[in-house]
């Protein structure tokens, strides 16, 4: 099954939002600063006009001012950026339910095979520009790794498509440092041992040698060099947790009563998991005593499940092990997290259609 993965990154995000709120700043070298706006602060981001002078994120303001004395410096306003980011993410979720937000200004999105992924990507870029007045760069590829690397090669206001089958060819001329995780230690070793500079050089190193040098990471590097990556989109639904809790009218001292409530809540949690097409690996018990001290205890299973009996068994065991029976219970709760999505219906249809 060929996937259509979009990687989207907003351009000079904080600076673009500042320009949106104050159009007089447009087209000017602009620095959004964190910390002290005068000298001790650092550059959170710089507009592309300021980047021409060598200013970049994480640089000290003193140095940034030296490189670009005419830059306008404004303090970062995180709350405002979060609001604009949320609008972008909501727009993406309108375009596909499979959205993975990576950071405040970056996301992956998967488009179903029966839709045209490139047309969807174009529409997203147009809508972000017209409806939200923000500019972004989008790459379309068959997996997350290639779309992420491709996106960075065409910033800002870029658009790039890597057709399925062209991944390795596209990556070959790029510096090996473009592979996420290939930091300076890895790069130095690759250079010293095999004279690797580009991703293409890396693809020529035998996999066994990479394994011997880097262990599991070696296998990752070998796959990455060939443009291979099968990591799934992790949606927000999968990162949340599902829980129920009950505050008692009167503090409870009897195990039977606690277990009765616990069983009911376990059933409720299991129902919600099934309804959301999710499975969970971790079961959590929450206890609040009469004096308001609260504790949570959890157990993590080997495999994800959505089974009421399993949740109940573990929740009861946690209660058995951790409830200090000398103390009355004011609140009891049970929850699950470490959620994974059961393959959604459209994905199953796709696999059957293959
Ligand atoms: P980035 O996506 O790294 O950069 P950017 O959006 O400013 O520019 P571009 O992607 O076009 O190169 O970061 C997103 C935002 O996160 C950025 O606008 C400001 C903030 N940020 C910091 O606060 N400190 C940092 O060191 C970095 C790298 C980013």
GROMACS .gro file of C-alpha atoms and ligand atoms in nm:
model
  383
    1UNK     CA    1   0.000   0.000   0.000
    2UNK     CA    2   0.147   0.336  -0.101
    3UNK     CA    3   0.083   0.601   0.161
    4UNK     CA    4   0.043   0.975   0.099
    5UNK     CA    5   0.212   1.160   0.383
    6UNK     CA    6   0.226   1.538   0.399
    7UNK     CA    7   0.473   1.722   0.616
    8UNK     CA    8   0.376   2.081   0.685
    9UNK     CA    9   0.594   2.343   0.851
   10UNK     CA   10   0.487   2.705   0.898
   11UNK     CA   11   0.744   2.955   0.775
   12UNK     CA   12   0.925   3.168   1.035
   13UNK     CA   13   0.620   3.106   1.244
   14UNK     CA   14   0.645   3.351   1.535
   15UNK     CA   15   0.771   3.625   1.305
   16UNK     CA   16   0.490   3.565   1.054
   17UNK     CA   17   0.227   3.592   1.328
   18UNK     CA   18   0.381   3.919   1.447
   19UNK     CA   19   0.365   4.052   1.090
   20UNK     CA   20   0.006   3.941   1.061
   21UNK     CA   21  -0.086   4.137   1.374
   22UNK     CA   22   0.120   4.437   1.272
   23UNK     CA   23   0.141   4.467   0.891
   24UNK     CA   24   0.392   4.754   0.924
   25UNK     CA   25   0.648   4.483   1.008
   26UNK     CA   26   0.599   4.299   0.678
   27UNK     CA   27   0.901   4.266   0.457
   28UNK     CA   28   1.130   4.394   0.733
   29UNK     CA   29   1.407   4.215   0.918
   30UNK     CA   30   1.226   4.107   1.233
   31UNK     CA   31   1.352   3.922   1.537
   32UNK     CA   32   1.120   3.763   1.790
   33UNK     CA   33   1.314   3.748   2.116
   34UNK     CA   34   1.287   3.529   2.419
   35UNK     CA   35   1.389   3.667   2.754
   36UNK     CA   36   1.528   4.016   2.777
   37UNK     CA   37   1.462   4.218   2.459
   38UNK     CA   38   1.773   4.423   2.514
   39UNK     CA   39   2.089   4.221   2.539
   40UNK     CA   40   2.063   3.903   2.744
   41UNK     CA   41   1.779   3.746   2.543
   42UNK     CA   42   1.801   3.501   2.254
   43UNK     CA   43   1.645   3.486   1.909
   44UNK     CA   44   1.335   3.264   1.908
   45UNK     CA   45   1.300   3.314   1.537
   46UNK     CA   46   1.394   3.567   1.272
   47UNK     CA   47   1.205   3.667   0.960
   48UNK     CA   48   1.364   3.550   0.635
   49UNK     CA   49   1.467   3.913   0.573
   50UNK     CA   50   1.674   3.902   0.894
   51UNK     CA   51   1.811   3.555   0.818
   52UNK     CA   52   1.986   3.699   0.512
   53UNK     CA   53   2.221   3.871   0.754
   54UNK     CA   54   2.301   3.544   0.932
   55UNK     CA   55   2.057   3.582   1.219
   56UNK     CA   56   1.908   3.250   1.334
   57UNK     CA   57   1.712   3.084   1.616
   58UNK     CA   58   1.892   3.038   1.949
   59UNK     CA   59   2.150   3.307   1.868
   60UNK     CA   60   2.219   3.564   2.140
   61UNK     CA   61   2.055   3.902   2.076
   62UNK     CA   62   2.383   4.085   2.113
   63UNK     CA   63   2.529   3.895   1.820
   64UNK     CA   64   2.204   3.922   1.620
   65UNK     CA   65   2.210   4.301   1.659
   66UNK     CA   66   2.568   4.315   1.550
   67UNK     CA   67   2.485   4.117   1.232
   68UNK     CA   68   2.168   4.308   1.158
   69UNK     CA   69   2.155   4.642   1.343
   70UNK     CA   70   1.843   4.754   1.158
   71UNK     CA   71   1.637   4.455   1.277
   72UNK     CA   72   1.319   4.525   1.469
   73UNK     CA   73   1.308   4.322   1.789
   74UNK     CA   74   0.982   4.222   1.955
   75UNK     CA   75   0.925   3.999   2.260
   76UNK     CA   76   0.770   3.655   2.204
   77UNK     CA   77   0.398   3.620   2.282
   78UNK     CA   78   0.349   3.248   2.322
   79UNK     CA   79  -0.023   3.252   2.396
   80UNK     CA   80  -0.096   3.426   2.069
   81UNK     CA   81   0.122   3.186   1.871
   82UNK     CA   82  -0.058   2.890   2.031
   83UNK     CA   83  -0.393   3.030   1.921
   84UNK     CA   84  -0.277   3.065   1.562
   85UNK     CA   85  -0.123   2.720   1.574
   86UNK     CA   86  -0.453   2.572   1.695
   87UNK     CA   87  -0.632   2.728   1.398
   88UNK     CA   88  -0.387   2.567   1.160
   89UNK     CA   89  -0.421   2.228   1.328
   90UNK     CA   90  -0.801   2.251   1.316
   91UNK     CA   91  -0.788   2.330   0.946
   92UNK     CA   92  -0.566   2.025   0.894
   93UNK     CA   93  -0.812   1.807   1.085
   94UNK     CA   94  -1.085   1.925   0.851
   95UNK     CA   95  -0.877   1.792   0.564
   96UNK     CA   96  -0.799   1.452   0.718
   97UNK     CA   97  -0.864   1.278   1.051
   98UNK     CA   98  -0.507   1.150   1.049
   99UNK     CA   99  -0.306   1.446   1.174
  100UNK     CA  100   0.002   1.425   1.395
  101UNK     CA  101   0.106   1.755   1.545
  102UNK     CA  102   0.482   1.750   1.602
  103UNK     CA  103   0.535   2.096   1.744
  104UNK     CA  104   0.368   2.435   1.756
  105UNK     CA  105   0.422   2.485   1.382
  106UNK     CA  106   0.474   2.142   1.234
  107UNK     CA  107   0.250   1.847   1.152
  108UNK     CA  108   0.220   1.529   0.951
  109UNK     CA  109  -0.101   1.442   0.776
  110UNK     CA  110  -0.203   1.129   0.594
  111UNK     CA  111  -0.440   1.138   0.298
  112UNK     CA  112  -0.637   0.827   0.205
  113UNK     CA  113  -0.524   0.650  -0.111
  114UNK     CA  114  -0.844   0.715  -0.298
  115UNK     CA  115  -0.797   1.091  -0.266
  116UNK     CA  116  -0.541   1.293  -0.458
  117UNK     CA  117  -0.275   1.374  -0.195
  118UNK     CA  118  -0.102   1.640  -0.404
  119UNK     CA  119  -0.430   1.823  -0.469
  120UNK     CA  120  -0.512   1.805  -0.097
  121UNK     CA  121  -0.170   1.948  -0.012
  122UNK     CA  122  -0.219   2.235  -0.257
  123UNK     CA  123  -0.558   2.308  -0.108
  124UNK     CA  124  -0.417   2.310   0.245
  125UNK     CA  125  -0.143   2.553   0.148
  126UNK     CA  126  -0.394   2.779  -0.026
  127UNK     CA  127  -0.640   2.770   0.266
  128UNK     CA  128  -0.369   2.843   0.525
  129UNK     CA  129  -0.266   3.142   0.318
  130UNK     CA  130  -0.616   3.274   0.241
  131UNK     CA  131  -0.807   3.190   0.558
  132UNK     CA  132  -0.533   3.224   0.818
  133UNK     CA  133  -0.289   3.460   0.643
  134UNK     CA  134   0.004   3.235   0.729
  135UNK     CA  135   0.262   3.091   0.498
  136UNK     CA  136   0.379   2.731   0.508
  137UNK     CA  137   0.589   2.478   0.326
  138UNK     CA  138   0.447   2.135   0.240
  139UNK     CA  139   0.609   1.818   0.114
  140UNK     CA  140   0.424   1.511  -0.008
  141UNK     CA  141   0.592   1.170   0.000
  142UNK     CA  142   0.523   0.806   0.073
  143UNK     CA  143   0.647   0.825   0.434
  144UNK     CA  144   0.716   1.061   0.724
  145UNK     CA  145   1.093   1.057   0.698
  146UNK     CA  146   1.112   1.158   0.333
  147UNK     CA  147   0.836   1.418   0.362
  148UNK     CA  148   1.010   1.581   0.659
  149UNK     CA  149   1.350   1.595   0.490
  150UNK     CA  150   1.194   1.716   0.163
  151UNK     CA  151   1.004   1.995   0.338
  152UNK     CA  152   1.321   2.151   0.473
  153UNK     CA  153   1.478   2.164   0.129
  154UNK     CA  154   1.217   2.404  -0.014
  155UNK     CA  155   1.148   2.652   0.268
  156UNK     CA  156   0.990   2.910   0.275
  157UNK     CA  157   0.657   2.903   0.084
  158UNK     CA  158   0.771   2.580  -0.076
  159UNK     CA  159   0.590   2.285  -0.223
  160UNK     CA  160   0.749   1.958  -0.323
  161UNK     CA  161   0.632   1.611  -0.420
  162UNK     CA  162   0.857   1.306  -0.404
  163UNK     CA  163   0.687   1.038  -0.613
  164UNK     CA  164   0.677   0.686  -0.476
  165UNK     CA  165   0.991   0.508  -0.596
  166UNK     CA  166   1.204   0.825  -0.616
  167UNK     CA  167   1.284   0.844  -0.245
  168UNK     CA  168   1.639   0.712  -0.258
  169UNK     CA  169   1.729   0.915  -0.565
  170UNK     CA  170   1.592   1.232  -0.406
  171UNK     CA  171   1.785   1.184  -0.081
  172UNK     CA  172   2.118   1.076  -0.237
  173UNK     CA  173   2.277   1.421  -0.294
  174UNK     CA  174   2.168   1.567   0.043
  175UNK     CA  175   2.413   1.594   0.335
  176UNK     CA  176   2.379   1.300   0.572
  177UNK     CA  177   2.300   1.543   0.858
  178UNK     CA  178   1.955   1.593   0.704
  179UNK     CA  179   1.853   1.256   0.844
  180UNK     CA  180   1.677   1.319   1.175
  181UNK     CA  181   1.893   1.173   1.450
  182UNK     CA  182   2.219   1.188   1.253
  183UNK     CA  183   2.383   1.428   1.496
  184UNK     CA  184   2.743   1.541   1.500
  185UNK     CA  185   2.882   1.230   1.674
  186UNK     CA  186   2.717   0.999   1.419
  187UNK     CA  187   2.826   1.219   1.131
  188UNK     CA  188   3.185   1.228   1.256
  189UNK     CA  189   3.197   0.847   1.279
  190UNK     CA  190   3.040   0.805   0.935
  191UNK     CA  191   3.294   1.042   0.788
  192UNK     CA  192   3.595   0.888   0.964
  193UNK     CA  193   3.506   0.526   0.892
  194UNK     CA  194   3.346   0.530   0.549
  195UNK     CA  195   3.406   0.885   0.425
  196UNK     CA  196   3.030   0.943   0.424
  197UNK     CA  197   2.920   1.297   0.340
  198UNK     CA  198   2.589   1.255   0.159
  199UNK     CA  199   2.290   1.031   0.217
  200UNK     CA  200   2.388   0.853  -0.106
  201UNK     CA  201   2.729   0.772   0.046
  202UNK     CA  202   2.552   0.629   0.347
  203UNK     CA  203   2.333   0.407   0.128
  204UNK     CA  204   2.649   0.244  -0.009
  205UNK     CA  205   2.777   0.134   0.334
  206UNK     CA  206   2.685  -0.233   0.397
  207UNK     CA  207   2.403  -0.263   0.648
  208UNK     CA  208   2.594  -0.516   0.861
  209UNK     CA  209   2.876  -0.267   0.908
  210UNK     CA  210   2.633   0.005   1.019
  211UNK     CA  211   2.471  -0.241   1.258
  212UNK     CA  212   2.807  -0.339   1.403
  213UNK     CA  213   2.896   0.026   1.460
  214UNK     CA  214   2.563   0.175   1.572
  215UNK     CA  215   2.347  -0.123   1.680
  216UNK     CA  216   1.976  -0.070   1.626
  217UNK     CA  217   2.045   0.283   1.509
  218UNK     CA  218   2.256   0.138   1.231
  219UNK     CA  219   1.953  -0.039   1.088
  220UNK     CA  220   1.759   0.287   1.112
  221UNK     CA  221   2.033   0.476   0.927
  222UNK     CA  222   2.047   0.210   0.654
  223UNK     CA  223   1.670   0.230   0.603
  224UNK     CA  224   1.671   0.609   0.617
  225UNK     CA  225   1.945   0.630   0.352
  226UNK     CA  226   1.717   0.430   0.120
  227UNK     CA  227   1.418   0.652   0.197
  228UNK     CA  228   1.248   0.372   0.385
  229UNK     CA  229   1.028   0.443   0.687
  230UNK     CA  230   0.708   0.278   0.798
  231UNK     CA  231   0.641   0.477   1.115
  232UNK     CA  232   0.270   0.550   1.156
  233UNK     CA  233   0.094   0.882   1.202
  234UNK     CA  234   0.031   0.922   1.574
  235UNK     CA  235  -0.288   1.120   1.610
  236UNK     CA  236  -0.388   1.322   1.916
  237UNK     CA  237  -0.655   1.067   1.987
  238UNK     CA  238  -0.382   0.816   2.057
  239UNK     CA  239  -0.195   1.041   2.301
  240UNK     CA  240  -0.486   1.122   2.527
  241UNK     CA  241  -0.614   0.903   2.805
  242UNK     CA  242  -0.956   0.775   2.895
  243UNK     CA  243  -1.066   0.770   3.257
  244UNK     CA  244  -1.360   0.775   3.493
  245UNK     CA  245  -1.374   0.869   3.855
  246UNK     CA  246  -1.619   0.889   4.135
  247UNK     CA  247  -1.626   1.109   4.443
  248UNK     CA  248  -1.827   0.941   4.713
  249UNK     CA  249  -2.100   1.118   4.909
  250UNK     CA  250  -1.949   0.962   5.216
  251UNK     CA  251  -1.592   0.837   5.250
  252UNK     CA  252  -1.579   0.463   5.192
  253UNK     CA  253  -1.405   0.205   5.410
  254UNK     CA  254  -1.538  -0.119   5.266
  255UNK     CA  255  -1.363  -0.313   4.992
  256UNK     CA  256  -1.689  -0.449   4.845
  257UNK     CA  257  -1.822  -0.102   4.785
  258UNK     CA  258  -1.499   0.017   4.628
  259UNK     CA  259  -1.487  -0.289   4.403
  260UNK     CA  260  -1.845  -0.239   4.293
  261UNK     CA  261  -1.768   0.116   4.179
  262UNK     CA  262  -1.438   0.007   4.032
  263UNK     CA  263  -1.602  -0.263   3.818
  264UNK     CA  264  -1.856  -0.019   3.688
  265UNK     CA  265  -1.589   0.234   3.595
  266UNK     CA  266  -1.376  -0.035   3.426
  267UNK     CA  267  -1.676  -0.129   3.213
  268UNK     CA  268  -1.724   0.237   3.122
  269UNK     CA  269  -1.360   0.283   3.027
  270UNK     CA  270  -1.364  -0.034   2.814
  271UNK     CA  271  -1.678   0.083   2.636
  272UNK     CA  272  -1.519   0.416   2.556
  273UNK     CA  273  -1.205   0.247   2.422
  274UNK     CA  274  -1.412   0.030   2.190
  275UNK     CA  275  -1.624   0.323   2.075
  276UNK     CA  276  -1.310   0.526   1.992
  277UNK     CA  277  -1.148   0.230   1.814
  278UNK     CA  278  -0.853   0.244   2.053
  279UNK     CA  279  -0.658  -0.005   2.260
  280UNK     CA  280  -0.457   0.070   2.573
  281UNK     CA  281  -0.143  -0.065   2.735
  282UNK     CA  282  -0.149   0.112   3.070
  283UNK     CA  283  -0.412   0.088   3.341
  284UNK     CA  284  -0.415   0.350   3.615
  285UNK     CA  285  -0.583   0.351   3.951
  286UNK     CA  286  -0.644   0.675   4.137
  287UNK     CA  287  -0.724   0.696   4.507
  288UNK     CA  288  -0.797   1.001   4.716
  289UNK     CA  289  -0.816   0.959   5.091
  290UNK     CA  290  -1.035   1.147   5.336
  291UNK     CA  291  -0.752   1.391   5.408
  292UNK     CA  292  -0.731   1.471   5.032
  293UNK     CA  293  -0.396   1.303   4.977
  294UNK     CA  294  -0.412   1.149   4.633
  295UNK     CA  295  -0.213   0.868   4.479
  296UNK     CA  296  -0.208   0.703   4.139
  297UNK     CA  297  -0.061   0.363   4.062
  298UNK     CA  298  -0.034   0.204   3.723
  299UNK     CA  299   0.053  -0.115   3.546
  300UNK     CA  300   0.169  -0.146   3.185
  301UNK     CA  301   0.085  -0.451   2.979
  302UNK     CA  302   0.290  -0.615   2.708
  303UNK     CA  303   0.021  -0.576   2.444
  304UNK     CA  304  -0.255  -0.316   2.399
  305UNK     CA  305  -0.610  -0.428   2.473
  306UNK     CA  306  -0.963  -0.294   2.507
  307UNK     CA  307  -1.100  -0.572   2.725
  308UNK     CA  308  -1.318  -0.500   3.026
  309UNK     CA  309  -1.213  -0.818   3.210
  310UNK     CA  310  -0.844  -0.738   3.176
  311UNK     CA  311  -0.891  -0.379   3.290
  312UNK     CA  312  -1.098  -0.497   3.587
  313UNK     CA  313  -0.844  -0.763   3.686
  314UNK     CA  314  -0.556  -0.516   3.692
  315UNK     CA  315  -0.754  -0.234   3.853
  316UNK     CA  316  -0.860  -0.469   4.133
  317UNK     CA  317  -0.503  -0.586   4.182
  318UNK     CA  318  -0.383  -0.227   4.204
  319UNK     CA  319  -0.648  -0.155   4.464
  320UNK     CA  320  -0.554  -0.467   4.658
  321UNK     CA  321  -0.184  -0.377   4.656
  322UNK     CA  322  -0.200  -0.005   4.720
  323UNK     CA  323  -0.506   0.085   4.923
  324UNK     CA  324  -0.411   0.153   5.281
  325UNK     CA  325  -0.722  -0.004   5.435
  326UNK     CA  326  -0.688   0.200   5.754
  327UNK     CA  327  -0.783   0.509   5.557
  328UNK     CA  328  -1.126   0.592   5.417
  329UNK     CA  329  -1.149   0.666   5.046
  330UNK     CA  330  -1.302   0.987   4.919
  331UNK     CA  331  -1.247   0.940   4.546
  332UNK     CA  332  -1.176   0.639   4.331
  333UNK     CA  333  -1.083   0.649   3.965
  334UNK     CA  334  -0.964   0.422   3.690
  335UNK     CA  335  -0.811   0.514   3.359
  336UNK     CA  336  -0.609   0.388   3.067
  337UNK     CA  337  -0.338   0.550   2.863
  338UNK     CA  338  -0.062   0.455   2.619
  339UNK     CA  339  -0.334   0.426   2.360
  340UNK     CA  340  -0.297   0.295   2.007
  341UNK     CA  341  -0.547   0.316   1.728
  342UNK     CA  342  -0.704   0.007   1.592
  343UNK     CA  343  -0.663   0.036   1.214
  344UNK     CA  344  -0.940   0.274   1.106
  345UNK     CA  345  -1.204   0.155   0.864
  346UNK     CA  346  -1.063   0.340   0.568
  347UNK     CA  347  -0.722   0.187   0.619
  348UNK     CA  348  -0.869  -0.161   0.633
  349UNK     CA  349  -1.063  -0.095   0.316
  350UNK     CA  350  -0.745   0.021   0.150
  351UNK     CA  351  -0.555  -0.289   0.251
  352UNK     CA  352  -0.831  -0.509   0.116
  353UNK     CA  353  -0.835  -0.311  -0.206
  354UNK     CA  354  -0.461  -0.364  -0.261
  355LIG     P1  355   1.105   2.633   1.346
  355LIG     O1  356   1.001   2.557   1.271
  355LIG     O2  357   1.235   2.568   1.377
  355LIG     O3  358   1.140   2.765   1.267
  355LIG     P2  359   1.050   2.879   1.206
  355LIG     O4  360   0.906   2.841   1.194
  355LIG     O5  361   1.077   3.005   1.282
  355LIG     O6  362   1.115   2.898   1.063
  355LIG     P3  363   1.128   2.799   0.940
  355LIG     O7  364   1.058   2.672   0.977
  355LIG     O8  365   1.061   2.872   0.827
  355LIG     O9  366   1.274   2.781   0.920
  355LIG    O10  367   1.045   2.681   1.483
  355LIG     C1  368   0.909   2.713   1.503
  355LIG     C2  369   0.894   2.822   1.608
  355LIG    O11  370   0.950   2.778   1.732
  355LIG     C3  371   0.970   2.948   1.572
  355LIG    O12  372   0.892   3.039   1.495
  355LIG     C4  373   1.010   3.003   1.705
  355LIG     C5  374   1.018   2.884   1.796
  355LIG     N1  375   1.159   2.850   1.824
  355LIG     C6  376   1.217   2.896   1.941
  355LIG    O13  377   1.150   2.962   2.020
  355LIG     N2  378   1.347   2.866   1.967
  355LIG     C7  379   1.425   2.792   1.883
  355LIG    O14  380   1.544   2.767   1.909
  355LIG     C8  381   1.364   2.743   1.761
  355LIG     C9  382   1.444   2.662   1.663
  355LIG    C10  383   1.233   2.775   1.737
   0.00000   0.00000   0.00000
